[in-house]
Amino acid sequence: MTAPPRVVVVGGGLAGLTTAFRLCQLSSERKKTAVPQVILVEASGRIGGKLCTERTSGFVVEGGADSWVPQTGEVESLAEELELDRQIHPAAECSVRAYRRDIDGFVPFLGEGGSPVGRPSSLLCNPALSLLGRVRVRLEPLMPRRAGGEDESVRSFIQRRLGARAYREIYEPLLGGIFGGDPAELSAQATLAPLVQIEADGGSLLRGPMPRRHDRNTMRPPILTFSEGMASLTERLHGRLGEDHVRTSTRAIRISRDSGQWVVRMDSGVEERCDVVVMATPPSTVGDVLRELTDIQGSVPEVPSAQTTVVNLAYRRSAISHPLDAHGYLNGRGVGNGVSACTWSSAKFQHRAPSNQVLLRCFIRAAPADGKDMVPENPEGAVALARDELAGSLAVTEAPTQTWVHNWSVPVYRVGHTQRISAFRARLAKLPGLYLAGAAYDGASIEAVIRSGVRAAAAVRNSDIVQETL
Ligand SMILES: Cc1cc2nc3c(=O)[nH]c(=O)nc-3n(C[C@H](O)[C@H](O)[C@H](O)COP(=O)(O)OP(=O)(O)OC[C@H]3O[C@@H](n4cnc5c(N)ncnc54)[C@H](O)[C@@H]3O)c2cc1C
């Protein structure tokens, strides 16, 4: 048996934490043999990345993700292992989950039939889709299958299968919000894979298979969260890893090869020699950090990112006359001042605000093509934009009692994304001991990100480097 392999995981978001946690489990399973020594490095002073909960004065404020829609069970399994399963709570049941805000007011948008992304047949009873739009949707089973199997944009796919009205009235506001990009540029294969597969198999989207998990009494999948906020997950992973394995405020700035090992250089000047590196950061960081490796130069795929600002605002309950009887609303085409959606957090989840207050959160998004023009320059500008939006949508004139502002870059999967990532992985396979995980590759949902961490850890433990030392 040779010396235990050393692994450096770069990035302390959910992907990096899951990878490191799984690798450390391998360590505890094989106490008597050589097991990987794992170190996770995180550039910022806080672990968790886009899972970021602030708990203050009776508020549970989500700066990033606020929930997940269970499809494959990864989050629940991990939560159970971490003894967090008792903290899983469903979102409130409302007959209308979300409204679309049009020029003349709110229209019920996501109702009893479920989400049109998971279940396009719900369009037939969606009051936000015009009569002509519904007639066209009914014709979907007659639409010819697309030949060739090449990727296309979400707009092209939806318009072809379900019609221009379904795209404009339903999918454009919904998908732009979920995937952070212009659906005219988003990859159908990367963002709507189950629907694309139904067509490829010769099926109809209206008759296609249902997502696996649904509420018993409705056709809708549940929405789940943790009672103390989504950061409960990353905090617990961090706790299980222990401080010995985690270094915050440590940015990896360059990775090179030397004598058959990887050398990870940190911004502090410290160098870590290791056998395996898992990059769990955005691809722009991957390209930057690996710039000296001639084997992959020029092949790191460009995955553009969109800037998103999340503004949480607390108000006295009496400041808002609207009943807040849904999870929130999305702005329809041409509506709003740059805010794309607003979640009514204290209506969506229990215990998010003291009983005499409400918590609302607005999303300000700029597509990559827009540059940063729509992103406010400072937190005050973001709050002003959000207040202006709420004055228009909910007639709120009072000042908020508290505000919180968070800025993010989210990966945008453009047409051809899956092919570019596969080609890059093929190049990486020639470099022993270098792996990828995270939201930039095979899905940005919390489930997909956990899956990417689990897969990266499995690839490391099955690699020759680790197996040869056992
Ligand atoms: C506003 C918002 C709302 C969302 N809502 C939902 C939702 O409701 N449901 C859902 O399923 N998903 C949601 N998502 C998506 C989901 O939260 C993310 O895709 C996921 O958390 C990303 O995890 P990650 O580990 O891949 O990346 P990140 O969380 O971005 O973590 C990457 C980490 O790498 C670090 N890093 C970068 N460069 C370096 C370096 N050189 N050295 C060391 N560290 C580095 C960063 O500081 C960061 O902490 C949302 C995302 C956002 C932004």
Coordinates of C-alpha atoms and ligand atoms in Angstrom, one line a residue:
M1 CA 0.0 0.0 0.0
T2 CA 1.4 3.4 -1.0
A3 CA 0.7 6.8 0.6
P4 CA -2.9 7.8 0.7
P5 CA -4.0 10.0 -2.3
R6 CA -4.5 13.7 -1.6
V7 CA -7.6 15.4 -3.0
V8 CA -8.2 19.1 -3.3
V9 CA -11.8 20.2 -3.9
V10 CA -12.0 23.8 -5.3
G11 CA -15.3 25.5 -4.4
G12 CA -17.4 25.4 -1.2
G13 CA -20.9 25.5 -2.7
L14 CA -23.2 22.6 -2.6
A15 CA -21.4 20.7 -5.3
G16 CA -17.9 20.9 -3.7
L17 CA -19.3 20.1 -0.2
T18 CA -21.2 17.1 -1.5
T19 CA -18.1 15.8 -3.3
A20 CA -15.9 16.3 -0.2
F21 CA -18.5 14.8 2.1
R22 CA -18.8 11.6 0.0
L23 CA -15.0 11.3 -0.3
C24 CA -14.6 11.6 3.5
Q25 CA -17.3 8.9 3.9
L26 CA -15.0 6.7 1.9
S27 CA -12.3 7.5 4.4
S28 CA -14.4 6.5 7.4
E29 CA -15.6 3.3 5.6
R30 CA -12.0 2.2 5.0
K31 CA -10.3 3.1 8.3
K32 CA -7.6 0.5 8.0
T33 CA -6.6 1.2 4.4
A34 CA -5.1 4.1 2.6
V35 CA -8.0 6.6 2.1
P36 CA -8.1 9.9 0.3
Q37 CA -7.1 13.0 2.4
V38 CA -9.5 15.6 1.4
I39 CA -9.2 19.4 1.5
L40 CA -11.9 21.8 0.3
V41 CA -10.9 25.4 -0.5
E42 CA -13.4 28.2 -0.7
A43 CA -12.6 31.7 -2.1
S44 CA -15.0 33.6 0.1
G45 CA -15.3 33.8 3.9
R46 CA -18.6 31.8 3.8
I47 CA -19.3 28.2 2.9
G48 CA -22.4 27.4 1.0
G49 CA -22.3 29.4 -2.3
K50 CA -25.8 30.0 -3.6
L51 CA -27.4 28.4 -0.6
C52 CA -27.3 31.4 1.6
T53 CA -29.8 31.9 4.5
E54 CA -29.8 34.9 6.9
R55 CA -31.7 34.4 10.2
T56 CA -32.3 37.6 12.0
S57 CA -35.0 39.2 14.2
G58 CA -37.6 36.5 13.5
F59 CA -36.9 36.4 9.7
V60 CA -35.6 33.5 7.7
V61 CA -34.2 35.3 4.6
E62 CA -33.1 33.3 1.5
G63 CA -30.5 35.2 -0.5
G64 CA -30.2 32.4 -3.0
A65 CA -32.2 29.2 -3.6
D66 CA -35.3 28.9 -1.4
S67 CA -36.6 25.4 -2.2
W68 CA -36.5 22.3 -4.4
V69 CA -39.0 20.3 -6.4
P70 CA -38.3 16.6 -5.6
Q71 CA -37.9 14.5 -8.7
T72 CA -35.2 11.9 -8.0
G73 CA -34.9 12.1 -4.2
E74 CA -31.2 13.2 -3.9
V75 CA -31.9 16.0 -1.5
E76 CA -34.2 14.0 0.8
S77 CA -31.6 11.1 0.9
L78 CA -28.8 13.5 1.7
A79 CA -30.9 15.3 4.3
E80 CA -31.7 11.9 6.0
E81 CA -28.0 11.0 6.2
L82 CA -27.3 14.4 7.7
E83 CA -30.3 14.0 10.1
L84 CA -32.0 17.0 8.6
D85 CA -35.1 15.1 7.3
R86 CA -37.3 16.4 10.2
Q87 CA -36.6 19.9 9.1
I88 CA -38.0 19.3 5.6
H89 CA -41.3 21.3 5.1
P90 CA -43.6 21.7 2.1
A91 CA -44.6 25.0 0.7
A92 CA -48.1 26.2 1.5
E93 CA -50.9 24.8 -0.6
C94 CA -52.6 27.5 -2.6
S95 CA -55.1 26.9 -5.3
V96 CA -53.0 29.3 -7.5
R97 CA -49.3 28.9 -7.0
A98 CA -48.2 31.9 -9.0
Y99 CA -49.8 34.8 -10.9
R100 CA -48.6 36.4 -14.1
R101 CA -48.6 40.1 -13.8
D102 CA -50.0 41.7 -17.0
I103 CA -50.6 45.4 -17.8
D104 CA -54.1 45.1 -16.3
G105 CA -53.4 43.0 -13.3
F106 CA -52.7 39.5 -12.0
V107 CA -53.8 36.4 -14.0
P108 CA -53.7 32.9 -12.3
F109 CA -50.6 31.3 -13.9
L110 CA -49.6 28.1 -12.2
G111 CA -52.8 26.4 -11.0
E112 CA -54.1 23.0 -10.1
G113 CA -52.8 21.3 -13.3
G114 CA -49.1 21.6 -12.3
S115 CA -46.2 23.2 -14.0
P116 CA -46.1 23.3 -17.8
V117 CA -42.4 22.4 -17.7
G118 CA -43.1 19.0 -16.0
R119 CA -46.5 18.5 -17.5
P120 CA -47.4 20.4 -20.7
S121 CA -50.9 19.0 -20.7
S122 CA -51.6 21.4 -17.8
L123 CA -51.6 24.1 -20.4
L124 CA -55.1 23.0 -21.4
C125 CA -56.5 24.2 -18.1
N126 CA -54.2 27.2 -17.6
P127 CA -56.2 30.4 -17.5
A128 CA -53.2 32.4 -18.4
L129 CA -53.1 30.8 -21.9
S130 CA -55.5 32.3 -24.4
L131 CA -58.2 30.2 -26.1
L132 CA -56.3 30.2 -29.4
G133 CA -53.2 29.2 -27.6
R134 CA -55.1 26.2 -26.1
V135 CA -56.5 25.2 -29.4
R136 CA -53.0 25.1 -30.8
V137 CA -51.7 23.1 -27.8
R138 CA -54.4 20.4 -28.6
L139 CA -52.8 19.9 -32.0
E140 CA -49.4 19.0 -30.5
P141 CA -49.7 15.2 -31.0
L142 CA -50.1 15.8 -34.7
M143 CA -46.9 17.9 -35.0
P144 CA -44.2 16.0 -36.9
R145 CA -41.1 14.9 -35.1
R146 CA -38.0 16.9 -35.8
A147 CA -35.4 15.0 -37.8
G148 CA -31.7 15.1 -37.0
G149 CA -31.4 15.2 -33.3
E150 CA -29.4 18.5 -33.2
D151 CA -29.9 20.9 -30.3
E152 CA -32.2 23.9 -30.8
S153 CA -33.4 26.8 -28.7
V154 CA -36.1 26.5 -26.1
R155 CA -38.1 29.0 -28.1
S156 CA -37.8 27.0 -31.3
F157 CA -38.7 23.7 -29.5
I158 CA -41.8 25.1 -27.7
Q159 CA -43.1 27.0 -30.7
R160 CA -42.7 24.0 -32.9
R161 CA -44.5 21.6 -30.6
L162 CA -46.9 23.8 -28.6
G163 CA -47.3 27.0 -30.6
A164 CA -46.2 30.6 -30.5
R165 CA -48.8 31.6 -28.0
A166 CA -47.9 28.9 -25.5
Y167 CA -44.3 30.1 -25.8
R168 CA -45.1 33.8 -25.5
E169 CA -47.8 33.6 -22.8
I170 CA -46.4 30.8 -20.6
Y171 CA -43.0 29.5 -21.3
E172 CA -41.1 32.7 -22.0
P173 CA -41.8 34.4 -18.6
L174 CA -41.5 31.1 -16.8
L175 CA -38.3 29.7 -18.3
G176 CA -36.5 33.0 -18.5
G177 CA -37.0 33.2 -14.7
I178 CA -36.0 29.7 -13.9
F179 CA -32.9 29.4 -16.2
G180 CA -31.7 33.0 -16.0
G181 CA -31.4 33.5 -19.8
D182 CA -33.3 34.4 -22.9
P183 CA -35.3 31.3 -24.0
A184 CA -34.5 32.3 -27.6
E185 CA -30.9 31.3 -26.8
L186 CA -31.3 28.6 -24.1
S187 CA -30.6 25.0 -25.1
A188 CA -33.7 22.8 -25.3
Q189 CA -31.6 19.7 -24.8
A190 CA -29.9 21.0 -21.7
T191 CA -32.9 22.7 -20.0
L192 CA -36.0 20.7 -21.2
A193 CA -34.3 17.3 -21.5
P194 CA -37.3 15.1 -20.5
L195 CA -39.6 16.9 -23.1
V196 CA -37.0 16.7 -25.8
Q197 CA -36.6 13.0 -25.1
I198 CA -40.3 12.4 -25.4
E199 CA -40.3 13.9 -28.9
A200 CA -37.1 11.9 -29.8
D201 CA -38.9 8.7 -28.8
G202 CA -41.8 9.6 -31.1
G203 CA -44.2 10.5 -28.2
S204 CA -46.5 13.4 -27.6
L205 CA -45.7 16.0 -24.9
L206 CA -49.4 16.0 -23.9
R207 CA -49.4 12.3 -23.3
G208 CA -45.8 12.0 -22.1
P209 CA -44.8 10.5 -18.8
M210 CA -45.5 12.4 -15.6
P211 CA -42.8 13.5 -13.3
R212 CA -42.5 10.9 -10.5
R213 CA -43.6 12.7 -7.4
H214 CA -46.9 14.6 -7.0
D215 CA -49.2 15.8 -4.3
R216 CA -51.8 13.1 -3.6
N217 CA -54.8 15.3 -4.3
T218 CA -53.6 17.4 -7.1
M219 CA -51.4 16.9 -10.2
R220 CA -48.7 19.2 -8.8
P221 CA -45.3 18.2 -7.6
P222 CA -44.6 19.4 -4.0
I223 CA -42.1 22.2 -3.3
L224 CA -39.9 21.5 -0.3
T225 CA -37.6 23.5 1.9
F226 CA -35.8 23.3 5.3
S227 CA -37.6 25.0 8.1
E228 CA -34.4 27.0 9.0
G229 CA -33.6 27.8 5.4
M230 CA -31.7 26.1 2.6
A231 CA -28.3 26.9 4.1
S232 CA -29.2 24.2 6.7
L233 CA -27.9 21.7 4.1
T234 CA -24.6 23.3 3.4
E235 CA -24.0 24.2 7.1
R236 CA -24.6 20.5 8.1
L237 CA -22.3 19.3 5.3
H238 CA -19.7 21.7 6.5
G239 CA -20.2 20.5 10.1
R240 CA -19.8 16.9 9.1
L241 CA -16.6 17.6 7.2
G242 CA -15.1 19.4 10.1
E243 CA -12.7 22.3 10.1
D244 CA -9.6 20.1 9.3
H245 CA -10.9 19.5 5.8
V246 CA -12.2 23.1 5.0
R247 CA -10.3 26.3 4.2
T248 CA -12.3 29.4 3.7
S249 CA -11.0 32.7 2.3
T250 CA -8.7 30.6 0.2
R251 CA -8.9 31.1 -3.6
A252 CA -7.2 28.7 -6.0
I253 CA -5.5 30.8 -8.6
R254 CA -3.5 28.3 -10.7
I255 CA -3.2 24.6 -11.1
S256 CA -0.2 23.0 -12.8
R257 CA 1.4 19.6 -13.2
D258 CA 4.7 18.7 -11.6
S259 CA 6.4 15.2 -11.3
G260 CA 3.1 13.4 -11.8
Q261 CA 1.2 15.4 -9.2
W262 CA -1.1 18.4 -9.3
V263 CA 0.1 21.7 -7.7
V264 CA -2.8 24.0 -6.6
R265 CA -1.6 27.5 -5.9
M266 CA -3.7 29.6 -3.6
D267 CA -3.9 33.4 -3.5
S268 CA -2.1 33.3 -0.1
G269 CA 0.9 31.9 -2.0
V270 CA 0.5 28.5 -0.3
E271 CA 0.8 25.5 -2.7
E272 CA -1.0 22.2 -2.2
R273 CA 0.4 19.2 -3.9
C274 CA -2.2 16.5 -4.6
D275 CA -3.1 13.5 -6.7
V276 CA -6.7 14.6 -7.5
V277 CA -8.4 18.0 -8.1
V278 CA -12.2 18.4 -8.3
M279 CA -13.2 21.8 -9.7
A280 CA -16.6 22.7 -8.3
T281 CA -16.6 26.3 -9.5
P282 CA -18.0 28.2 -12.4
P283 CA -16.3 27.3 -15.8
S284 CA -14.8 30.8 -16.1
T285 CA -12.8 29.9 -13.0
V286 CA -11.9 26.5 -14.4
G287 CA -10.5 28.2 -17.6
D288 CA -8.6 30.8 -15.6
V289 CA -7.1 28.4 -13.0
L290 CA -6.1 25.8 -15.6
R291 CA -4.7 28.2 -18.2
E292 CA -1.2 26.7 -18.0
L293 CA -2.3 23.2 -19.0
T294 CA -1.5 23.0 -22.7
D295 CA -3.5 19.8 -23.1
I296 CA -6.8 21.6 -22.6
Q297 CA -6.0 25.1 -23.7
G298 CA -8.7 26.5 -25.9
S299 CA -11.1 23.7 -25.0
V300 CA -12.7 25.0 -21.8
P301 CA -16.3 25.7 -22.9
E302 CA -17.7 29.1 -22.5
V303 CA -20.7 28.9 -20.3
P304 CA -22.0 32.5 -20.1
S305 CA -23.5 33.7 -16.9
A306 CA -26.4 36.1 -16.2
Q307 CA -26.3 38.5 -13.3
T308 CA -29.2 38.1 -10.8
T309 CA -29.9 40.4 -7.9
V310 CA -32.2 39.2 -5.2
V311 CA -33.8 41.9 -3.0
N312 CA -35.6 40.7 0.1
L313 CA -37.9 43.3 1.7
A314 CA -39.8 43.1 5.0
Y315 CA -43.0 45.1 5.4
R316 CA -45.6 45.6 8.1
R317 CA -48.5 43.3 7.2
S318 CA -50.9 46.2 7.3
A319 CA -48.8 48.0 4.6
I320 CA -50.1 45.5 2.0
S321 CA -53.8 45.2 1.2
H322 CA -53.4 42.2 -1.3
P323 CA -54.2 38.9 0.4
L324 CA -50.9 37.4 -0.8
D325 CA -52.8 34.2 -1.6
A326 CA -50.1 32.5 -3.8
H327 CA -46.3 31.9 -3.8
G328 CA -45.8 35.1 -5.8
Y329 CA -45.9 36.3 -9.4
L330 CA -43.9 36.6 -12.6
N331 CA -44.0 39.6 -14.8
G332 CA -45.4 39.1 -18.3
R333 CA -43.8 40.4 -21.5
G334 CA -43.3 44.1 -21.4
V335 CA -44.3 44.5 -17.7
G336 CA -42.1 45.7 -14.9
N337 CA -39.1 47.9 -14.6
G338 CA -36.4 45.1 -14.6
V339 CA -37.8 43.0 -11.8
S340 CA -38.7 39.6 -13.4
A341 CA -40.6 38.0 -10.5
C342 CA -41.5 38.3 -6.9
T343 CA -41.8 35.6 -4.3
W344 CA -44.2 36.1 -1.4
S345 CA -41.9 34.2 0.9
S346 CA -43.9 34.5 4.1
A347 CA -47.0 33.2 2.2
K348 CA -45.0 30.5 0.5
F349 CA -43.4 29.1 3.6
Q350 CA -44.3 29.1 7.3
H351 CA -42.2 31.0 9.9
R352 CA -40.3 33.2 7.5
A353 CA -41.4 36.5 9.2
P354 CA -42.8 37.6 12.5
S355 CA -46.7 37.4 12.5
N356 CA -47.2 41.1 12.0
Q357 CA -44.8 41.4 9.1
V358 CA -44.4 39.9 5.6
L359 CA -41.3 39.0 3.6
L360 CA -41.2 39.5 -0.2
R361 CA -38.3 38.9 -2.5
C362 CA -37.8 40.4 -5.9
F363 CA -35.5 39.1 -8.7
I364 CA -33.7 41.5 -10.9
R365 CA -32.2 39.7 -13.9
A366 CA -30.0 40.7 -16.8
A367 CA -29.5 38.2 -19.7
P368 CA -25.9 37.9 -20.7
A369 CA -26.6 39.8 -23.9
D370 CA -27.7 42.8 -21.9
G371 CA -24.4 43.0 -20.1
K372 CA -24.8 44.6 -16.7
D373 CA -27.0 47.4 -17.8
M374 CA -30.1 46.2 -15.9
V375 CA -28.3 45.2 -12.8
P376 CA -28.3 48.1 -10.3
E377 CA -24.9 49.5 -9.4
N378 CA -25.4 49.3 -5.7
P379 CA -27.7 47.8 -3.0
E380 CA -29.6 51.1 -2.7
G381 CA -30.3 51.1 -6.4
A382 CA -31.6 47.5 -6.2
V383 CA -33.9 48.3 -3.3
A384 CA -35.2 51.4 -5.1
L385 CA -36.0 49.2 -8.2
A386 CA -37.7 46.6 -6.0
R387 CA -39.8 49.2 -4.2
D388 CA -40.8 50.8 -7.5
E389 CA -41.9 47.3 -8.7
L390 CA -44.0 46.6 -5.5
A391 CA -45.6 50.0 -5.7
G392 CA -46.8 49.1 -9.2
S393 CA -47.8 45.5 -8.5
L394 CA -49.1 45.5 -5.0
A395 CA -49.6 49.2 -4.4
V396 CA -47.1 49.3 -1.5
T397 CA -46.3 52.9 -0.7
E398 CA -44.8 52.4 2.8
A399 CA -41.1 51.9 3.3
P400 CA -39.9 48.4 4.1
T401 CA -38.8 47.8 7.7
Q402 CA -35.7 45.9 6.6
T403 CA -34.0 44.9 3.3
W404 CA -31.4 42.4 2.2
V405 CA -29.6 42.4 -1.2
H406 CA -27.6 39.5 -2.7
N407 CA -25.9 39.4 -6.1
W408 CA -25.2 36.2 -8.1
S409 CA -23.9 35.0 -11.5
V410 CA -25.9 32.1 -12.8
P411 CA -24.8 29.8 -15.6
V412 CA -26.7 30.0 -18.8
Y413 CA -27.0 26.9 -21.0
R414 CA -26.9 28.1 -24.5
V415 CA -27.8 26.0 -27.6
G416 CA -25.1 23.2 -28.0
H417 CA -24.3 23.2 -24.3
T418 CA -24.4 19.4 -23.8
Q419 CA -22.2 18.8 -26.8
R420 CA -19.6 21.4 -25.7
I421 CA -19.5 19.9 -22.1
S422 CA -19.1 16.3 -23.5
A423 CA -16.2 17.4 -25.7
F424 CA -14.5 19.1 -22.8
R425 CA -15.0 16.1 -20.6
A426 CA -13.4 13.9 -23.3
R427 CA -10.3 16.2 -23.3
L428 CA -10.2 16.2 -19.5
A429 CA -10.3 12.4 -19.4
K430 CA -6.7 12.5 -20.8
L431 CA -5.5 14.3 -17.6
P432 CA -5.4 11.9 -14.7
G433 CA -7.1 13.0 -11.6
L434 CA -9.0 16.1 -12.8
Y435 CA -12.8 16.2 -12.3
L436 CA -15.7 18.7 -12.6
A437 CA -18.8 19.2 -10.5
G438 CA -21.4 21.9 -10.1
A439 CA -24.2 23.8 -11.6
A440 CA -22.4 24.8 -14.8
Y441 CA -22.5 21.4 -16.5
D442 CA -25.4 18.9 -16.1
G443 CA -28.2 20.9 -14.4
A444 CA -28.3 23.8 -12.0
S445 CA -31.2 22.6 -9.7
I446 CA -30.2 21.6 -6.2
E447 CA -30.9 17.9 -7.0
A448 CA -28.7 18.1 -10.1
V449 CA -25.9 19.8 -8.2
I450 CA -25.9 17.1 -5.5
R451 CA -25.9 14.5 -8.2
S452 CA -22.9 16.1 -9.8
G453 CA -21.0 16.0 -6.5
V454 CA -21.9 12.4 -5.9
R455 CA -20.8 11.5 -9.4
A456 CA -17.5 13.3 -9.0
A457 CA -16.8 11.6 -5.8
A458 CA -17.6 8.2 -7.3
A459 CA -15.3 8.9 -10.3
V460 CA -12.5 9.8 -7.9
R461 CA -12.9 6.7 -5.7
N462 CA -13.0 4.5 -8.9
S463 CA -10.0 6.1 -10.5
D464 CA -6.8 4.3 -10.9
I465 CA -5.1 6.8 -8.6
V466 CA -7.2 5.9 -5.7
Q467 CA -7.6 2.2 -6.5
E468 CA -3.9 1.7 -6.8
T469 CA -3.3 2.9 -3.3
L470 CA -5.8 0.5 -1.7
Ligands
LIG1 C1 -31.1 33.4 -6.7 C2 -31.1 32.0 -7.0 C3 -32.2 31.2 -6.7 C4 -32.2 29.8 -6.9 N1 -33.3 29.1 -6.6 C5 -33.2 27.7 -6.7 C6 -34.3 26.9 -6.3 O1 -35.3 27.5 -5.7 N2 -34.2 25.6 -6.4 C7 -33.1 25.0 -7.0 O2 -33.1 23.7 -7.2 N3 -32.1 25.7 -7.4 C8 -32.1 27.1 -7.3 N4 -31.0 27.8 -7.6 C9 -29.8 27.1 -8.2 C10 -28.9 26.5 -7.1 O3 -29.0 27.2 -5.9 C11 -27.5 26.5 -7.6 O4 -27.4 26.0 -8.9 C12 -26.5 25.7 -6.7 O5 -26.6 26.1 -5.4 C13 -25.1 25.9 -7.2 O6 -24.2 25.2 -6.4 P1 -22.6 25.0 -6.9 O7 -21.9 24.4 -5.8 O8 -22.6 24.4 -8.3 O9 -22.1 26.5 -7.2 P2 -22.0 27.7 -6.2 O10 -23.0 27.7 -5.1 O11 -21.9 29.0 -7.0 O12 -20.6 27.5 -5.4 C14 -19.3 27.7 -6.1 C15 -18.3 28.1 -5.0 O13 -17.0 28.2 -5.6 C16 -16.3 29.3 -5.0 N5 -15.2 29.6 -5.9 C17 -15.2 30.2 -7.1 N6 -14.0 30.3 -7.6 C18 -13.1 29.8 -6.6 C19 -11.7 29.6 -6.6 N7 -10.9 30.0 -7.6 N8 -11.2 29.1 -5.5 C20 -12.0 28.6 -4.4 N9 -13.3 28.8 -4.5 C21 -13.9 29.3 -5.6 C22 -17.4 30.3 -4.9 O14 -17.1 31.3 -4.0 C23 -18.6 29.5 -4.5 O15 -18.8 29.5 -3.1 C24 -31.0 29.2 -7.4 C25 -29.9 30.0 -7.7 C26 -29.9 31.3 -7.5 C27 -28.7 32.2 -7.7

